[in-house]
């Protein structure tokens, strides 16, 4: 090869290399630009919430006081993300404009967003008070937020519940929702009154919202309120007023399904967020409860959530799943003041339109987590709502001593007003603060309002209620360590046999399949199959001529123990039922005292009678008339907890085969009955 040729090749290779370098450089620039654009577009492409009204941007909220076209006064608060309209001075929310929807609420109703109370006094029939204010005030208005008040003082009449009420609403900058709380107060000189229900409710636009979400595994397309109309022939009434069968719904997919708002109840501890989605507008409307301190009845009390309407609500005080045992009566001379809330009404939207049911729900759950983390809110203006710095903390470690000492893992521990063990179940008047221990029994309860409390608790897997020996006085900023606490559950002797699991529910027992023509498809192959309608009727079909007989060592409680001890339907009447527990005793201590531990998960107008080895004898033990929790009718697998420790003389038992007869003697209809949590027979103590 000549030198000239070699030089030419080198020159040619150099030119190729330069061109490649230039192309690579250009590609890098293009790639960088693409990456940059993708980063800009990423929030849009994967956006789950778009919170601005079209053509507007978030800004400090403004307040306008106007008269509408009918001459009625209104207050309008607008933060650029949404606009909310209140009647003034009543404080009813009449409109919410969001994401190009003029009103997410039902425009055909006067009551669209409101507080209400059911109440009654002596010689006055029960009434519903919509808690309409008589005075409007702006409490706070700055760059960060607006807080407004609609208040009413009791005037001594009988038209309204004898309470001073202050309804507050907070709209914050760059926040897609409304915080609301109420301050309720009664004076000692005011008359005796009973208040069975206090709540906040929203009626949504029925043309927009059709998809309801209560939990990850409890969400579905819903029928309309019109579908429930029994007078037009679209629905058929069932065994109680809340339940109807949809015989001629607008959408045929709902035909013959049962609709009942109690199929969507939720325990307080899990009731953090629920609501509705408009798949038409890709908008979500959610109720978020960041705390349960202002609720009644403890962490496992069941409350309504969202239901057909479309309706969504949060309940602060109610008799649901407990009944008239709830402390809802306020006597003459009794002083009461309580802050209910704040709760958060959250709106979100999905700009992509890709699976809004998933994206809006996931975003609502994230928002709920943020609200829980922010609790107690630092932006609430009322001095009746303590800040984080004005609250206290309690720590400790709980053990359970049932024959031997072990850490009480996953136990429920809480502060509630002073009372007897378990009294927190029926308490509505004070605040409650609950948590669960970790696997080694340690617990922390923080953000506690200053006050005097009892420390209560119970441990899954063990019967009974725990109460700490001393009252707990919490002061602002206090940090109290209770160190080691020991709970000794009821026990008099070693276990001879047991039925069920002591978890305060009847979930482990036999729950029958629903009727195919009255089922809710949501609960087919679901862990909450007990929420189906009409399951109590299955007992008569399973036991048409004789009652349940359970043989220790042979029967299996998950298959052979019906979930509810109900009446039997005989034609047009109902009769009491008597269940039997058959067991063998190789030896009987005639002089000793055995113990029957009988834990009930629910009772509704029931009277449980217990007999030993003679079905026709006088009852050895009777509960008397107990319970009005309606858990059987309202698809709850538990209501209020009852525990009876029954001393059984050895003389009532015999060597060989024994039978315990459990008779539920009340039988006026299908819903008198009870649910068992757990049953255990203990032999006499060896101590």
Coordinates of C-alpha atoms in Angstrom, one line a residue, residues 458-463 498-509 550 556-558 561 599-601 637 641 676-680:
X458 CA -59.4 -5.8 75.8
X459 CA -57.2 -8.5 74.3
X460 CA -58.3 -10.6 71.3
X461 CA -58.2 -14.2 72.2
X462 CA -59.2 -13.5 75.8
X463 CA -62.6 -12.7 77.4
X498 CA -64.8 -24.1 74.4
X499 CA -66.8 -23.0 71.4
X500 CA -65.7 -20.2 69.1
X501 CA -62.9 -17.6 69.4
X502 CA -63.1 -14.7 71.9
X503 CA -62.9 -11.8 69.4
X504 CA -66.2 -10.0 70.2
X505 CA -67.8 -11.1 66.9
X506 CA -69.7 -14.1 65.5
X507 CA -67.6 -14.1 62.4
X508 CA -66.1 -17.5 62.9
X509 CA -69.4 -19.3 63.0
X550 CA -73.8 -29.1 69.2
X556 CA -67.3 -27.9 64.3
X557 CA -68.3 -24.4 65.2
X558 CA -67.5 -23.0 61.7
X561 CA -73.0 -23.3 65.0
X599 CA -69.7 -14.0 76.0
X600 CA -72.2 -12.5 73.7
X601 CA -71.3 -10.5 70.6
X637 CA -71.7 -9.6 62.8
X641 CA -70.4 -7.0 74.0
X676 CA -72.5 -15.6 70.6
X677 CA -68.9 -14.5 70.8
X678 CA -67.5 -17.4 72.8
X679 CA -68.6 -20.1 75.3
X680 CA -66.3 -22.0 77.7

